[in-house]
Short mmCIF file of C-alpha atoms in Angstrom, two decimals:
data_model
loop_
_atom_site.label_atom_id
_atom_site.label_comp_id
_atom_site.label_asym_id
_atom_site.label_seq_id
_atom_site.Cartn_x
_atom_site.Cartn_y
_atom_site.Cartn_z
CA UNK G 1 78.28 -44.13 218.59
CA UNK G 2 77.93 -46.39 215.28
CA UNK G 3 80.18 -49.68 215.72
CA UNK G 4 82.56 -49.82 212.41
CA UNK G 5 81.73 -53.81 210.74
CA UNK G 6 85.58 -55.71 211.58
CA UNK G 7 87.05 -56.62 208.51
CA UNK G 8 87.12 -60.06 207.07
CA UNK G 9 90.05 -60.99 205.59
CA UNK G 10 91.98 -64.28 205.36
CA UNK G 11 93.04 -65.60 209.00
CA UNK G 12 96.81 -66.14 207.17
CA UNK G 13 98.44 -65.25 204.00
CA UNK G 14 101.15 -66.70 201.97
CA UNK G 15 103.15 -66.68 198.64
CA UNK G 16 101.03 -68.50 196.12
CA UNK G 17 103.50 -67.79 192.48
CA UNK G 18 106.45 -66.53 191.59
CA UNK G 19 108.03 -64.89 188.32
CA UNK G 20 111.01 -63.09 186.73
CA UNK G 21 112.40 -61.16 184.12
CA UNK G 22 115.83 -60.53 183.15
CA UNK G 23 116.69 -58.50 180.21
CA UNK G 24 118.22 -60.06 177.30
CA UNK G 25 121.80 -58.24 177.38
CA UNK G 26 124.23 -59.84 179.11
CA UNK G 27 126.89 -57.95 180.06
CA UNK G 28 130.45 -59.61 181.27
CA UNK G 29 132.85 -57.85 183.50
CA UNK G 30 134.70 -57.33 180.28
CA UNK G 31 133.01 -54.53 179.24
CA UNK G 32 132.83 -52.68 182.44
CA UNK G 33 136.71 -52.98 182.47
CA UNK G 34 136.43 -50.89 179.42
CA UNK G 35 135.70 -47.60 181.36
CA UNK G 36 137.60 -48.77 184.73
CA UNK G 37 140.81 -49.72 186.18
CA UNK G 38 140.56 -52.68 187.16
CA UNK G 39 140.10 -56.52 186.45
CA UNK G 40 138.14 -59.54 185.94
CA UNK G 41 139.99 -61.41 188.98
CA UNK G 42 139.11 -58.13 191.65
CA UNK G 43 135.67 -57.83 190.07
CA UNK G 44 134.87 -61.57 190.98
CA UNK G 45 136.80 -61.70 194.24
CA UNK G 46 135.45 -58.67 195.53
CA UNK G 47 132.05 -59.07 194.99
CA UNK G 48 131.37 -62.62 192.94
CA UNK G 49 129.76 -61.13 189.88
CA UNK G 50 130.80 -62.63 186.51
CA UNK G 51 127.96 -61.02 184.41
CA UNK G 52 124.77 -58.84 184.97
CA UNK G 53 121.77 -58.13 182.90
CA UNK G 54 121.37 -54.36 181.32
CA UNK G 55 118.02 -53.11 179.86
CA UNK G 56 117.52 -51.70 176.59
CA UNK G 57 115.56 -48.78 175.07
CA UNK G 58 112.24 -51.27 175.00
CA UNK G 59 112.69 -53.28 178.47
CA UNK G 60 111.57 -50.34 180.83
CA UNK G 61 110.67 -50.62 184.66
CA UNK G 62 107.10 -50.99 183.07
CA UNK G 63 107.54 -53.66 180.49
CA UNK G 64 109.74 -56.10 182.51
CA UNK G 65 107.33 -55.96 185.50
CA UNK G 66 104.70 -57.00 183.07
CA UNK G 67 106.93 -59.67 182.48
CA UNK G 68 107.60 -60.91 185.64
CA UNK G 69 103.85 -60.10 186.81
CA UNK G 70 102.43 -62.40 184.17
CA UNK G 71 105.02 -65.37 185.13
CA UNK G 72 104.46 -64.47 188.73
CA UNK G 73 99.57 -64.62 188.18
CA UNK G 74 100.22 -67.56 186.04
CA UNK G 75 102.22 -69.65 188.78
CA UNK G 76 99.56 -68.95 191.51
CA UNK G 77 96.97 -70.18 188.61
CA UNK G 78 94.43 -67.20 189.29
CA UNK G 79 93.43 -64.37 186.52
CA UNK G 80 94.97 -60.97 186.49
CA UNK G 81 91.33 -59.81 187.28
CA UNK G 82 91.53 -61.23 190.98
CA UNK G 83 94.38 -59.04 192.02
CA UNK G 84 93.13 -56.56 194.20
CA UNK G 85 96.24 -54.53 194.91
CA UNK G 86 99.54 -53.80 192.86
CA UNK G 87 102.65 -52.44 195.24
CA UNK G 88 105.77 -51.96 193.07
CA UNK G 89 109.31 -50.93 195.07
CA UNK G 90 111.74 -49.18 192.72
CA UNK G 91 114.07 -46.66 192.83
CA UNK G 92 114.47 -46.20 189.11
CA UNK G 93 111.91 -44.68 187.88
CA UNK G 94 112.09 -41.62 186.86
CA UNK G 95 108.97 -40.30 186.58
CA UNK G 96 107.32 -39.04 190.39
CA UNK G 97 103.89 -39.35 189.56
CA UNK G 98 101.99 -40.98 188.96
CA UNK G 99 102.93 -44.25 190.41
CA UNK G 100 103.96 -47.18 188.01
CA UNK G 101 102.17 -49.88 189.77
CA UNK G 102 99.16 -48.11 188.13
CA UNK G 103 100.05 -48.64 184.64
CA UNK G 104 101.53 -51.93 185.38
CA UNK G 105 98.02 -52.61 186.93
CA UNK G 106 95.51 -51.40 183.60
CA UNK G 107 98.09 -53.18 181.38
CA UNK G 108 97.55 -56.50 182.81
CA UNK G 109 93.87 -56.54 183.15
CA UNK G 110 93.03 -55.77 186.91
CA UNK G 111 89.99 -54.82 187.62
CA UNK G 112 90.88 -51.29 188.42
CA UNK G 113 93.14 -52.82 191.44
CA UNK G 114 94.73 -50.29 193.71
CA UNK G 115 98.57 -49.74 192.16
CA UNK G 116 101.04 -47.66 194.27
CA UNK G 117 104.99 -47.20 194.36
CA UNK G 118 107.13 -47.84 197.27
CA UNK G 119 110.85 -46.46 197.97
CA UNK G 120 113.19 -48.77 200.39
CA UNK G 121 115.92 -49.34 198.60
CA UNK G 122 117.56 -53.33 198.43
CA UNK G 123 114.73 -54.01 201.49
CA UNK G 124 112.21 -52.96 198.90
CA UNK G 125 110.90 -56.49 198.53
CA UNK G 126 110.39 -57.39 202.20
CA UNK G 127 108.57 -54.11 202.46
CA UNK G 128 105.88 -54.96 199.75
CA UNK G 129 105.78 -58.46 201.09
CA UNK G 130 104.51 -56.83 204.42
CA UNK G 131 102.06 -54.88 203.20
CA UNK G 132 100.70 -57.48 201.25
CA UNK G 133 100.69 -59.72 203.87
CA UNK G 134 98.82 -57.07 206.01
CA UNK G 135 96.32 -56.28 202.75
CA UNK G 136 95.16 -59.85 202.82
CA UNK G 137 94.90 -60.51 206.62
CA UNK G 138 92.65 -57.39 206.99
CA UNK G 139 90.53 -58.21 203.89
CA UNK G 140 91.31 -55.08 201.44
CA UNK G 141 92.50 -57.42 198.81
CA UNK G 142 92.13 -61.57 198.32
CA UNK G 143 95.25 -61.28 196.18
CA UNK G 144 98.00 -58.46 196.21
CA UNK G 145 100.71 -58.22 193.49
CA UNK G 146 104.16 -57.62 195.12
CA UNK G 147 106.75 -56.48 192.41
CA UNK G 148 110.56 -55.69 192.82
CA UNK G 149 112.37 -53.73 189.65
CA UNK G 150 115.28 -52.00 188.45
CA UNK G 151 117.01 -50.36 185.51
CA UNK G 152 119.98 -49.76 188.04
CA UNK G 153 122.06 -48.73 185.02
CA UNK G 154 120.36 -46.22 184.39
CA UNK G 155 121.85 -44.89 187.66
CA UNK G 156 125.77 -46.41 187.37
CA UNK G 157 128.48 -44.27 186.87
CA UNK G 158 130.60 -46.68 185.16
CA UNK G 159 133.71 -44.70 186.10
CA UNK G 160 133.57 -45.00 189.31
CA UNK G 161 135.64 -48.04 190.12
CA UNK G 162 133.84 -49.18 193.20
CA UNK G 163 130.36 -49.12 192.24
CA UNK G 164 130.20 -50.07 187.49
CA UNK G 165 130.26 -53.66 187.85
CA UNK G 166 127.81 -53.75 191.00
CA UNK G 167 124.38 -53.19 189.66
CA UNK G 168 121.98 -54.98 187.06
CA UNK G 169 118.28 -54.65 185.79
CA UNK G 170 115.51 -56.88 186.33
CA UNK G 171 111.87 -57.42 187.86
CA UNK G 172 110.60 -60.26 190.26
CA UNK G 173 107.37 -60.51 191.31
CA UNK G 174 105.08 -62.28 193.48
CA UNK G 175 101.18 -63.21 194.16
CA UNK G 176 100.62 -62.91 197.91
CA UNK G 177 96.64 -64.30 198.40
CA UNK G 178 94.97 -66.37 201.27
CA UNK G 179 96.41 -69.25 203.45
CA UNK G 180 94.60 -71.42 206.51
CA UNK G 181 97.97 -71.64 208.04
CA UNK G 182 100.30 -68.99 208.74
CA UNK G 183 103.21 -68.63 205.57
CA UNK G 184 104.68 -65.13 205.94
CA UNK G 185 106.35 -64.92 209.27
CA UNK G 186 106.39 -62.05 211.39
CA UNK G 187 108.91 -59.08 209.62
CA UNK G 188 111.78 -57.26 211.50
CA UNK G 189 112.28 -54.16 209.62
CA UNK G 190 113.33 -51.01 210.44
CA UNK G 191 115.95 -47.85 209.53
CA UNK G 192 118.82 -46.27 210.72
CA UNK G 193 119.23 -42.85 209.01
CA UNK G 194 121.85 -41.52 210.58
CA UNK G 195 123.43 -44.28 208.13
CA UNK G 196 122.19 -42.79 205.04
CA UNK G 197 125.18 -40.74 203.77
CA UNK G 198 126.51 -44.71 202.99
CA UNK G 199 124.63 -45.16 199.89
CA UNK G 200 122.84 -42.59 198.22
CA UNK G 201 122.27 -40.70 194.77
CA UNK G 202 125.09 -38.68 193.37
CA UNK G 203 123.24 -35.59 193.41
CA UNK G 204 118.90 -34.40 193.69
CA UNK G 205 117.28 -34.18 191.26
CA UNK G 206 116.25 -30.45 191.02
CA UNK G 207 120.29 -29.51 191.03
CA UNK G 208 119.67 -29.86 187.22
CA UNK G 209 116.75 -27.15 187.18
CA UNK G 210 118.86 -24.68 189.10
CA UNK G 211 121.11 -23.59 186.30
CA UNK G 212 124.34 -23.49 187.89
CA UNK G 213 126.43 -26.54 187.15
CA UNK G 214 129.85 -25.75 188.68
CA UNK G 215 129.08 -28.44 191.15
CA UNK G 216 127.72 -31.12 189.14
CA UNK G 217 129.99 -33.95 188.99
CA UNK G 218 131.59 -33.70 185.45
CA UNK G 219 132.78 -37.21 183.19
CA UNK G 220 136.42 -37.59 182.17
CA UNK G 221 135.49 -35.91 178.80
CA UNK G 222 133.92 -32.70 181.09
CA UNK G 223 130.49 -33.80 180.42
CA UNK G 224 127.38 -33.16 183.06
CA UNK G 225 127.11 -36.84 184.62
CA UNK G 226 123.70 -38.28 185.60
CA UNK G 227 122.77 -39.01 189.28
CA UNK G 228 124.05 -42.36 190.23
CA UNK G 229 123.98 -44.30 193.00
CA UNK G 230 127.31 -44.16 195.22
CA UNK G 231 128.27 -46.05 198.33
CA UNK G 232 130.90 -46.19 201.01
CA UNK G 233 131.56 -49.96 200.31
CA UNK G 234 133.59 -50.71 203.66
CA UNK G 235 131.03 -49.03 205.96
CA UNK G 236 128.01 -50.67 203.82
CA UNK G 237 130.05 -54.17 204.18
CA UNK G 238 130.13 -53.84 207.91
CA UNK G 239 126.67 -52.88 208.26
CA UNK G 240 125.27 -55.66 206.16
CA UNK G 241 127.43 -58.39 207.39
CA UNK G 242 127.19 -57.60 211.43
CA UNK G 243 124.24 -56.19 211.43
CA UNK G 244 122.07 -57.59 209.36
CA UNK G 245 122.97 -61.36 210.59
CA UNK G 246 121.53 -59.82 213.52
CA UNK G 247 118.31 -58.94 211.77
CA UNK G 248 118.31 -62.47 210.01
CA UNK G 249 118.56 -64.31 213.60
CA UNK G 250 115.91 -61.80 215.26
CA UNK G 251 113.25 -63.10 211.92
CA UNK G 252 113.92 -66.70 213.00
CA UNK G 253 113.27 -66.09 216.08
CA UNK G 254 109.84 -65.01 215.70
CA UNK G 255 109.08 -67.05 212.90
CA UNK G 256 109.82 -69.31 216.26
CA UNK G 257 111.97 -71.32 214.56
CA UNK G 258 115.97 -72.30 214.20
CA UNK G 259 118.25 -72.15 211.87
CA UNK G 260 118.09 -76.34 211.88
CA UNK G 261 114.21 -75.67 210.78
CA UNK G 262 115.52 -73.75 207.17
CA UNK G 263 115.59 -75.19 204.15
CA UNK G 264 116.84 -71.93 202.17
CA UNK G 265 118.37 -68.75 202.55
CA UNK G 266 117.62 -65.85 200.42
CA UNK G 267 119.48 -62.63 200.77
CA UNK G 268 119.77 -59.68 199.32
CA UNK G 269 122.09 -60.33 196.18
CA UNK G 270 124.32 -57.33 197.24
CA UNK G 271 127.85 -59.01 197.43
CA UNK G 272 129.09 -62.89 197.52
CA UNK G 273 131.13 -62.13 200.57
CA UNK G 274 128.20 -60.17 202.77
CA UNK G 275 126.44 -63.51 201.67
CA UNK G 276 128.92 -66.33 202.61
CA UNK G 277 129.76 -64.15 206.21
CA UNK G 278 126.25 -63.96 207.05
CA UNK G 279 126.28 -67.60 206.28
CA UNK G 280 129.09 -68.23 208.77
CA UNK G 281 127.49 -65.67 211.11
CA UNK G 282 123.97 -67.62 211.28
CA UNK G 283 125.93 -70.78 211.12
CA UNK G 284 123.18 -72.30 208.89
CA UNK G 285 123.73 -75.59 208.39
CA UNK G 286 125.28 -77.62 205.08
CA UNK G 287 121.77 -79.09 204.05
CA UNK G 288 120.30 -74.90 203.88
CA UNK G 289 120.55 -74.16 199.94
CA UNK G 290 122.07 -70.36 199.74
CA UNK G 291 120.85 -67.87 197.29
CA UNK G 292 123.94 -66.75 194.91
CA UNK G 293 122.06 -65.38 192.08
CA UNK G 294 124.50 -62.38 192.08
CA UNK G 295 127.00 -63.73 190.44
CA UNK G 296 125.19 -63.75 186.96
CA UNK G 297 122.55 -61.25 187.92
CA UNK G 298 124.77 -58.33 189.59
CA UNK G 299 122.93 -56.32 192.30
CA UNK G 300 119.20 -55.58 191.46
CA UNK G 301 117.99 -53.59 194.82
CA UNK G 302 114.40 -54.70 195.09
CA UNK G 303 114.40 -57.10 192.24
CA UNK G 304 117.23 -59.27 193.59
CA UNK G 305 114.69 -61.26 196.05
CA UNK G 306 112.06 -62.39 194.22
CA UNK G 307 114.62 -62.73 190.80
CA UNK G 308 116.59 -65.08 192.96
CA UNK G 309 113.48 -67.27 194.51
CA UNK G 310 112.45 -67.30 191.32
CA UNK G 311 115.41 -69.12 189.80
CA UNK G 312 116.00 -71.47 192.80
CA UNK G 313 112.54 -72.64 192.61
CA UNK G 314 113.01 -72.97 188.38
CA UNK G 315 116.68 -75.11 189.06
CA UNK G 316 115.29 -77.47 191.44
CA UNK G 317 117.60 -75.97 194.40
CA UNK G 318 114.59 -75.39 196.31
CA UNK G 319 111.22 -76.59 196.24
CA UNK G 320 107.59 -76.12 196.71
CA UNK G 321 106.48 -75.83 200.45
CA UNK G 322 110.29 -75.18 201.73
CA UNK G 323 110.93 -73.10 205.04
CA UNK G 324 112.88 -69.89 203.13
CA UNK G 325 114.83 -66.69 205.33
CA UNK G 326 114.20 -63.70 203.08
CA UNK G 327 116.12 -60.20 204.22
CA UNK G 328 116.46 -57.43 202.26
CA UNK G 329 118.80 -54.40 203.17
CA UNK G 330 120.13 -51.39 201.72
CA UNK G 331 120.04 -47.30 201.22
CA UNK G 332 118.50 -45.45 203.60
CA UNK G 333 120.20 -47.52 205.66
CA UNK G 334 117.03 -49.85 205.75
CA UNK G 335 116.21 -53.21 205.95
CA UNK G 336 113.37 -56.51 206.63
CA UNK G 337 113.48 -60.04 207.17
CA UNK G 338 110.81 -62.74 207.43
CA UNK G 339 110.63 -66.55 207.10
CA UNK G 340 108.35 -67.62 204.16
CA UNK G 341 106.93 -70.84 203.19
CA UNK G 342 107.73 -71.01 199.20
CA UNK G 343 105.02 -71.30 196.81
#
């Protein structure tokens, strides 16, 4: 029996750059009281957003990972031709195949890297960071591309009154290459499907080749609406804020470290208040800087991570070589958490 040659890949990996993109629109609760009753106070109070960032006709999934891919190879000062692997979590685009990541991947000069899409939802990040992590180690890839997006508005239904002034657009990415010490803690991911009626798409997409529309949600005007995303915001809230701080504690744990060892914390930017109760849940110290992006970004699903460590790391609020708690969660239900050194 032949004996397959072991793989030689880095002993560790880590996060080596960073980079973001957020679209130029910015869009104030103001206009999303326009279609809404509600109002600037229960916007802010309920979730902490005061603006988000909507995508035009030219900033597509495509185009602003570009964006945040170029930031993102330029901070871990390597060439576009050293990535070896592209992984790209979205849920918004809209095209099944083929996979973005592979036009993401010719259009910034790989050398024919491997490109594929991945679906988890708001733990879409930590997901991508795994397998990168994993690509490294075993030797597939010296340096993997790890991008988050969203055109989320493409998917609002900016009537319904508990989801329009949740969601923005945006792409955050990251270069995930070779460390001689270990960077990327271990991740605690997982599902719980039995949860997944709490946030999900409107309706599937093949209801719209059937032909019958009598039970296709309809706009105030009688109009077909497009799938959007929907959620059951008490039972989501629960989930995230018990749960999850769970989840967080579990990463620490076998990152074999305490919450005394952080430096920052970096949630999903899903709601202010799931943020400050996980916050009192951990009982993270004062000196731990918090990730609030949301409350100028909105909720980007997989892009809220990396758009978040992104602008920390640009404001000074955390720094190079800092001890960071990264956990993602969301539809499906799904989530993953890890302790990361940042780059």
């Amino acid at each position: 029996m032949a004996k397959i040659k072991p793989s030689k890949g880095a002993p560790y990996a880590r996060i080596l750059g960073v980079g973001g993109y957020r679209p130029t629109r910015v869009v104030p609760n103001e206009v999303i009281l326009e279609t809404i009753d509600s109002s600037d106070e229960w916007i802010r109070s309920r979730s902490g957003i005061e603006t988000r960032h909507w995508a035009g006709p030219d900033e597509t999934v495509a185009a602003m990972s570009i964006e945040a891919a170029g930031k993102a190879i330029a901070d871990a000062g390597i060439a576009a031709e050293q990535i070896g692997a592209v992984v790209v979590s979205t849920v918004s685009h809209f095209s099944q195949t083929p996979a973005v990541a592979t036009e993401i991947a010719d259009k910034l000069g790989t050398d024919k890297a491997a490109a594929f899409d991945i679906s988890a939802g708001c733990a879409g990040f930590g997901y991508g960071l795994t397998l990168a992590k994993g690509i490294v180690v075993e030797g597939s890839a010296e340096y993997v591309l790890v991008i988050g997006v969203e055109r989320l508005s493409d998917l609002t239904d900016l009537e319904d009154r508990a989801t329009a002034f949740l969601f923005g657009d945006g792409a955050g990415a990251v270069v995930v290459g070779p460390s001689q010490e270990p960077a990327i803690g271990p991740t605690v991911w997982g599902s719980e499907g039995d949860k997944a009626g709490t946030i999900k798409q409107t309706v599937p997409w093949d209801r719209f080749a059937i032909g019958d529309v009598s039970e296709l949600p309809l706009d105030s005007a009688g109009n077909i609406k497009f799938p959007a995303i929907t959620q059951e915001g008490q039972a989501v809230f629960r989930w995230a804020v018990f749960e999850m701080a769970k989840v967080a504690q579990q990463a620490l744990e076998a990152a074999g470290i305490s919450s005394d060892d952080l430096d920052v914390f970096i949630p999903h930017q899903a709601n202010v208040r799931i943020i400050d109760s996980m916050v009192k849940t951990l009982k993270l110290p004062e000196h731990v800087t918090v990730a609030r992006d949301i409350r100028t970004t909105g909720n980007t699903s997989a892009a809220s991570i990396p758009l978040a460590m992104e602008r920390l790391l640009a404001t000074g609020e955390a720094k190079s070589g800092d001890t960071a708690l990264v956990i993602g969660f969301g539809a499906g239900l799904v989530y993953a958490a890890t302790v990361v050194t940042l780059p």
